[in-house]
Amino acid sequence: MSEKPVRLGRADFRLFRTIPTRWADNDVFGHVNNVIYYNWFDTVVNAWLIERGFLDVKESSVVGLVVGTRCDYFESIAFPEVVEGALAVERLGRSSVTYRIGIFRQGGALAAAQGLFTHVYVERGPQTPVPIPASLRAAMAEIRVG
């Protein structure tokens, strides 16, 4: 069995995004279902890419495809809470990037959940790996930790 991960705080991330929970996010146990955290991961990463002009979901010729994810949970969240999705770059390779993502209760000091999300950059059509474009690489370097 692997060791329990170290719970991260706000200083371990570079950007934050407010995300409201929805009624449909809760499961029969009365808390947000685990699959919703992965939706939040997608939202945090892709909203940053779109807002910075690095992703046009219909037209970009180079896109990031998810090749790996991980999430560790520390405390439950439930509707109608508002959460904050946190983002940083943990590893930056030639054609891949691993994002560090945290989900915080609004104003919380420690992540309620945290994980990793890896994109490999490919040409949209043939889906062959390509180097991360220079302008995107520079933006990723700005939010890199460690």
Short mmCIF file of C-alpha atoms in Angstrom, two decimals:
data_model
loop_
_atom_site.label_atom_id
_atom_site.label_comp_id
_atom_site.label_asym_id
_atom_site.label_seq_id
_atom_site.Cartn_x
_atom_site.Cartn_y
_atom_site.Cartn_z
CA MET A 1 0.00 0.00 0.00
CA SER A 2 1.31 3.46 -0.85
CA GLU A 3 1.81 6.22 1.68
CA LYS A 4 -0.91 8.77 2.23
CA PRO A 5 -0.11 11.93 0.25
CA VAL A 6 0.84 15.14 1.97
CA ARG A 7 -2.17 17.46 2.09
CA LEU A 8 -1.36 20.66 0.23
CA GLY A 9 -2.18 24.24 1.14
CA ARG A 10 -2.86 27.39 -0.86
CA ALA A 11 0.84 28.25 -1.19
CA ASP A 12 1.32 25.03 -3.20
CA PHE A 13 -0.76 26.45 -6.07
CA ARG A 14 -0.57 29.50 -8.34
CA LEU A 15 -4.14 30.16 -9.59
CA PHE A 16 -7.62 29.82 -8.08
CA ARG A 17 -11.08 29.61 -9.67
CA THR A 18 -14.42 29.69 -7.85
CA ILE A 19 -16.76 26.81 -8.74
CA PRO A 20 -20.29 26.48 -7.32
CA THR A 21 -21.49 22.98 -6.49
CA ARG A 22 -24.79 21.87 -7.98
CA TRP A 23 -27.69 19.89 -6.56
CA ALA A 24 -26.88 17.07 -9.00
CA ASP A 25 -23.27 16.83 -7.75
CA ASN A 26 -24.33 15.12 -4.50
CA ASP A 27 -24.64 11.35 -4.42
CA VAL A 28 -26.83 9.12 -2.24
CA PHE A 29 -24.32 9.47 0.61
CA GLY A 30 -24.99 13.22 0.78
CA HIS A 31 -21.65 14.48 -0.53
CA VAL A 32 -20.17 15.38 -3.91
CA ASN A 33 -19.53 12.22 -5.91
CA ASN A 34 -15.92 11.43 -6.80
CA VAL A 35 -16.49 11.78 -10.56
CA ILE A 36 -17.40 15.46 -10.06
CA TYR A 37 -13.88 16.19 -8.81
CA TYR A 38 -12.54 15.07 -12.18
CA ASN A 39 -15.04 17.43 -13.87
CA TRP A 40 -13.64 20.22 -11.71
CA PHE A 41 -10.09 19.25 -12.71
CA ASP A 42 -11.09 19.53 -16.39
CA THR A 43 -12.75 22.88 -15.73
CA VAL A 44 -9.77 24.37 -13.90
CA VAL A 45 -7.23 23.34 -16.56
CA ASN A 46 -9.28 24.01 -19.69
CA ALA A 47 -10.73 27.33 -18.48
CA TRP A 48 -7.15 28.55 -17.90
CA LEU A 49 -6.09 27.38 -21.38
CA ILE A 50 -9.12 29.01 -23.05
CA GLU A 51 -8.89 32.28 -21.10
CA ARG A 52 -5.20 32.62 -21.94
CA GLY A 53 -5.90 31.98 -25.64
CA PHE A 54 -4.10 28.62 -25.84
CA LEU A 55 -7.17 26.51 -26.61
CA ASP A 56 -9.94 27.01 -29.12
CA VAL A 57 -12.00 23.86 -28.66
CA LYS A 58 -13.15 23.89 -32.31
CA GLU A 59 -10.11 25.24 -34.15
CA SER A 60 -6.84 24.56 -32.29
CA SER A 61 -4.56 22.37 -34.41
CA VAL A 62 -2.57 21.29 -31.33
CA VAL A 63 -4.53 20.03 -28.30
CA GLY A 64 -3.79 18.37 -24.98
CA LEU A 65 -5.21 14.89 -24.44
CA VAL A 66 -5.55 13.52 -20.93
CA VAL A 67 -3.36 10.45 -20.43
CA GLY A 68 -3.45 10.18 -16.66
CA THR A 69 -5.26 11.45 -13.59
CA ARG A 70 -5.17 10.94 -9.86
CA CYS A 71 -7.23 12.31 -6.99
CA ASP A 72 -6.78 11.99 -3.24
CA TYR A 73 -9.66 12.97 -0.95
CA PHE A 74 -9.26 14.42 2.53
CA GLU A 75 -12.72 15.70 3.47
CA SER A 76 -16.22 15.64 2.03
CA ILE A 77 -17.85 18.53 0.23
CA ALA A 78 -21.61 18.84 -0.35
CA PHE A 79 -24.08 21.04 -2.21
CA PRO A 80 -24.64 24.01 -1.73
CA GLU A 81 -20.98 24.71 -0.93
CA VAL A 82 -18.82 26.80 -3.20
CA VAL A 83 -15.33 25.43 -3.86
CA GLU A 84 -12.14 26.88 -5.25
CA GLY A 85 -10.22 24.95 -7.87
CA ALA A 86 -6.48 25.59 -7.62
CA LEU A 87 -3.90 25.08 -10.36
CA ALA A 88 -0.14 24.80 -10.75
CA VAL A 89 2.21 22.99 -13.13
CA GLU A 90 4.07 20.18 -11.38
CA ARG A 91 6.07 18.77 -14.32
CA LEU A 92 6.76 20.20 -17.74
CA GLY A 93 8.10 17.86 -20.41
CA ARG A 94 8.72 18.21 -24.15
CA SER A 95 5.20 17.25 -25.22
CA SER A 96 3.50 16.66 -21.87
CA VAL A 97 2.56 18.60 -18.77
CA THR A 98 1.36 17.40 -15.39
CA TYR A 99 -0.88 19.83 -13.58
CA ARG A 100 -1.30 19.89 -9.82
CA ILE A 101 -4.91 20.61 -8.93
CA GLY A 102 -6.47 21.27 -5.55
CA ILE A 103 -10.09 21.57 -4.54
CA PHE A 104 -10.55 23.86 -1.54
CA ARG A 105 -13.58 24.77 0.48
CA GLN A 106 -14.12 28.47 -0.14
CA GLY A 107 -11.44 30.24 1.91
CA GLY A 108 -10.09 26.93 3.27
CA ALA A 109 -6.40 26.69 4.11
CA LEU A 110 -5.89 23.04 3.07
CA ALA A 111 -7.12 21.12 0.04
CA ALA A 112 -10.23 19.04 0.61
CA ALA A 113 -9.03 17.00 -2.40
CA GLN A 114 -6.01 17.22 -4.65
CA GLY A 115 -4.70 15.48 -7.68
CA LEU A 116 -2.64 15.32 -10.83
CA PHE A 117 -3.82 15.68 -14.41
CA THR A 118 -1.47 14.94 -17.32
CA HIS A 119 -1.91 16.24 -20.86
CA VAL A 120 0.11 15.07 -23.87
CA TYR A 121 0.05 17.61 -26.68
CA VAL A 122 -0.82 16.22 -30.10
CA GLU A 123 -1.79 17.33 -33.58
CA ARG A 124 -5.58 17.27 -33.53
CA GLY A 125 -6.06 15.12 -36.67
CA PRO A 126 -3.50 12.33 -36.49
CA GLN A 127 -3.09 12.67 -32.70
CA THR A 128 0.68 12.34 -32.91
CA PRO A 129 2.66 13.93 -30.05
CA VAL A 130 4.21 17.32 -30.73
CA PRO A 131 6.29 19.70 -28.63
CA ILE A 132 4.25 22.05 -26.45
CA PRO A 133 4.04 25.37 -28.36
CA ALA A 134 6.58 27.92 -27.10
CA SER A 135 4.03 30.51 -25.92
CA LEU A 136 2.07 27.89 -24.00
CA ARG A 137 5.27 26.45 -22.52
CA ALA A 138 6.20 29.95 -21.27
CA ALA A 139 2.78 30.39 -19.63
CA MET A 140 3.05 26.97 -18.02
CA ALA A 141 6.51 27.85 -16.69
CA GLU A 142 4.98 30.91 -14.98
CA ILE A 143 2.70 28.71 -12.87
CA ARG A 144 5.21 25.92 -12.25
CA VAL A 145 5.96 24.84 -8.69
CA GLY A 146 8.87 22.96 -7.23
#
